[in-house]
Amino acid sequence: AKLVITGIDAIVVVIPGGRFNDDVVKVLQCVEGFFGESVWAHSVVLYNKTRMNPGDIWTDTTVPLQTEFIEKWRTNKADICTMPRALTDRDGQLQLTALWPHVRALKEAIVRRQGVYAPAAFRQVRRETLQLAEQALDLVQLDSWRQRMQQQNSLLLDGRLDRRTWEKKRDAIVKADRKEVSDRERLTALATAGVIVAGGAAVSAGAAACGGGAG
């Protein structure tokens, strides 16, 4: 936000080699977690080095990982652009003529983005992320698990961990923390019960001894 005071005109997300895989999903989830889901209204998704055209990608349902994001892009009216692999002639020179229509389409997509992604929007997402991190810490009691939660929070706030993965790790940490707390309470209860029983037996034995002595 400090580096782009007036906001971001457009964010171009490149899908390398036109391949939508786990690595691409992680990057897209981090982008969304860092900027918020509204970022797609200011984004252009470029499938690089692909033979597909945008129409084919919009209707492609063969890649489950891709389908979820296509719906988000469609909802936010993002643009999908494609760029074919540059070919070379017999002399080894790049044939750029075939690329110009794709470059032009990319430029037009960037120009028609829906306004500027303002710093205020980023700050709002940042505040919400900080609040989530603080709430997650409040769910954990034991120091060891709080430290693990803080580590995951740092990754989330630095943009190195997407929101969905963070939520899974948060839930796992909270579950483990509660189990350990429950186990400790159970052991404490058993130990306390053991002391009471032993103490009661000792008292009864003492009373019997005193009674016998008195008789």
mmCIF file of N, CA, C and O in Angstrom, residues 11 14 17 19 25 41 52 63 66 69 75 87 93 102 107 126 129 134 137 147 153-154 181 197-199 215:
data_model
loop_
_atom_site.group_PDB
_atom_site.id
_atom_site.type_symbol
_atom_site.label_atom_id
_atom_site.label_comp_id
_atom_site.label_asym_id
_atom_site.label_seq_id
_atom_site.Cartn_x
_atom_site.Cartn_y
_atom_site.Cartn_z
ATOM 1 N N ILE A 11 -3.891 -6.329 -11.761
ATOM 2 C CA ILE A 11 -2.978 -7.382 -11.330
ATOM 3 C C ILE A 11 -3.033 -8.482 -12.382
ATOM 4 O O ILE A 11 -4.105 -9.017 -12.679
ATOM 5 N N VAL A 14 -0.131 -14.841 -13.886
ATOM 6 C CA VAL A 14 0.324 -15.684 -15.002
ATOM 7 C C VAL A 14 0.265 -17.156 -14.613
ATOM 8 O O VAL A 14 0.821 -17.556 -13.588
ATOM 9 N N GLY A 17 2.991 -21.992 -18.537
ATOM 10 C CA GLY A 17 2.822 -23.170 -19.371
ATOM 11 C C GLY A 17 1.380 -23.584 -19.571
ATOM 12 O O GLY A 17 1.098 -24.656 -20.103
ATOM 13 N N ARG A 19 -0.584 -24.621 -17.474
ATOM 14 C CA ARG A 19 -0.883 -25.812 -16.662
ATOM 15 C C ARG A 19 -1.435 -25.395 -15.300
ATOM 16 O O ARG A 19 -0.765 -24.723 -14.525
ATOM 17 N N VAL A 25 -2.513 -23.334 -7.740
ATOM 18 C CA VAL A 25 -3.579 -23.139 -6.751
ATOM 19 C C VAL A 25 -3.032 -22.440 -5.516
ATOM 20 O O VAL A 25 -3.653 -21.508 -4.980
ATOM 21 N N ALA A 41 -11.666 -8.790 -9.250
ATOM 22 C CA ALA A 41 -12.317 -7.763 -10.066
ATOM 23 C C ALA A 41 -11.296 -6.819 -10.687
ATOM 24 O O ALA A 41 -11.617 -6.061 -11.606
ATOM 25 N N MET A 52 -4.673 -23.233 -26.011
ATOM 26 C CA MET A 52 -6.089 -22.966 -25.760
ATOM 27 C C MET A 52 -6.398 -21.492 -25.958
ATOM 28 O O MET A 52 -5.508 -20.637 -25.863
ATOM 29 N N VAL A 63 -10.709 -29.854 -15.159
ATOM 30 C CA VAL A 63 -9.706 -29.665 -14.104
ATOM 31 C C VAL A 63 -10.420 -29.135 -12.855
ATOM 32 O O VAL A 63 -10.702 -27.944 -12.757
ATOM 33 N N GLN A 66 -9.218 -26.007 -11.134
ATOM 34 C CA GLN A 66 -9.396 -24.780 -11.900
ATOM 35 C C GLN A 66 -10.834 -24.264 -11.821
ATOM 36 O O GLN A 66 -11.066 -23.047 -11.817
ATOM 37 N N PHE A 69 -11.824 -21.535 -9.234
ATOM 38 C CA PHE A 69 -11.337 -20.185 -9.511
ATOM 39 C C PHE A 69 -12.013 -19.580 -10.726
ATOM 40 O O PHE A 69 -12.236 -18.370 -10.780
ATOM 41 N N THR A 75 -17.592 -14.465 -11.507
ATOM 42 C CA THR A 75 -18.390 -13.641 -10.590
ATOM 43 C C THR A 75 -17.845 -12.218 -10.509
ATOM 44 O O THR A 75 -18.607 -11.249 -10.470
ATOM 45 N N LEU A 87 7.193 -19.157 -31.660
ATOM 46 C CA LEU A 87 7.867 -20.084 -32.559
ATOM 47 C C LEU A 87 9.084 -19.421 -33.199
ATOM 48 O O LEU A 87 9.205 -18.197 -33.219
ATOM 49 N N GLN A 93 15.133 -17.270 -35.617
ATOM 50 C CA GLN A 93 14.561 -15.992 -35.210
ATOM 51 C C GLN A 93 13.120 -16.188 -34.729
ATOM 52 O O GLN A 93 12.366 -16.962 -35.311
ATOM 53 N N HIS A 102 -2.568 -11.443 -29.305
ATOM 54 C CA HIS A 102 -2.684 -11.839 -27.901
ATOM 55 C C HIS A 102 -2.165 -10.728 -26.988
ATOM 56 O O HIS A 102 -2.739 -10.473 -25.923
ATOM 57 N N LYS A 107 -3.465 -6.189 -23.335
ATOM 58 C CA LYS A 107 -3.443 -4.755 -23.048
ATOM 59 C C LYS A 107 -4.853 -4.217 -22.852
ATOM 60 O O LYS A 107 -5.119 -3.459 -21.908
ATOM 61 N N ARG A 126 -6.153 -6.534 5.541
ATOM 62 C CA ARG A 126 -5.092 -6.718 6.528
ATOM 63 C C ARG A 126 -5.669 -6.719 7.944
ATOM 64 O O ARG A 126 -5.299 -7.547 8.773
ATOM 65 N N THR A 129 -7.449 -9.962 8.565
ATOM 66 C CA THR A 129 -6.505 -11.062 8.750
ATOM 67 C C THR A 129 -5.883 -11.017 10.144
ATOM 68 O O THR A 129 -5.734 -12.049 10.806
ATOM 69 N N GLU A 134 -5.559 -13.054 15.796
ATOM 70 C CA GLU A 134 -5.735 -12.819 17.231
ATOM 71 C C GLU A 134 -6.810 -13.744 17.812
ATOM 72 O O GLU A 134 -6.650 -14.279 18.914
ATOM 73 N N LEU A 137 -5.421 -17.216 18.339
ATOM 74 C CA LEU A 137 -4.588 -17.325 19.544
ATOM 75 C C LEU A 137 -5.439 -17.458 20.799
ATOM 76 O O LEU A 137 -5.081 -18.181 21.732
ATOM 77 N N GLN A 147 2.594 -21.183 20.563
ATOM 78 C CA GLN A 147 3.773 -20.894 19.737
ATOM 79 C C GLN A 147 3.580 -21.406 18.315
ATOM 80 O O GLN A 147 3.931 -20.727 17.350
ATOM 81 N N ASN A 153 0.333 -18.010 12.070
ATOM 82 C CA ASN A 153 -0.160 -16.648 11.884
ATOM 83 C C ASN A 153 0.855 -15.793 11.145
ATOM 84 O O ASN A 153 0.496 -14.986 10.280
ATOM 85 N N SER A 154 2.126 -15.965 11.480
ATOM 86 C CA SER A 154 3.180 -15.193 10.813
ATOM 87 C C SER A 154 3.233 -15.521 9.329
ATOM 88 O O SER A 154 3.387 -14.626 8.486
ATOM 89 N N VAL A 181 -5.208 -30.381 26.920
ATOM 90 C CA VAL A 181 -5.793 -29.778 28.121
ATOM 91 C C VAL A 181 -6.720 -30.777 28.806
ATOM 92 O O VAL A 181 -6.691 -30.947 30.035
ATOM 93 N N VAL A 197 -8.785 -41.163 48.290
ATOM 94 C CA VAL A 197 -9.031 -42.552 48.679
ATOM 95 C C VAL A 197 -7.967 -43.018 49.667
ATOM 96 O O VAL A 197 -8.240 -43.614 50.697
ATOM 97 N N ALA A 198 -6.717 -42.732 49.324
ATOM 98 C CA ALA A 198 -5.616 -43.140 50.203
ATOM 99 C C ALA A 198 -5.742 -42.461 51.554
ATOM 100 O O ALA A 198 -5.557 -43.071 52.605
ATOM 101 N N GLY A 199 -6.097 -41.169 51.542
ATOM 102 C CA GLY A 199 -6.247 -40.435 52.786
ATOM 103 C C GLY A 199 -7.387 -40.985 53.616
ATOM 104 O O GLY A 199 -7.290 -41.138 54.833
ATOM 105 N N GLY A 215 -10.435 -49.379 73.897
ATOM 106 C CA GLY A 215 -11.201 -50.429 74.532
ATOM 107 C C GLY A 215 -10.321 -51.252 75.405
ATOM 108 O O GLY A 215 -10.787 -51.798 76.386
#
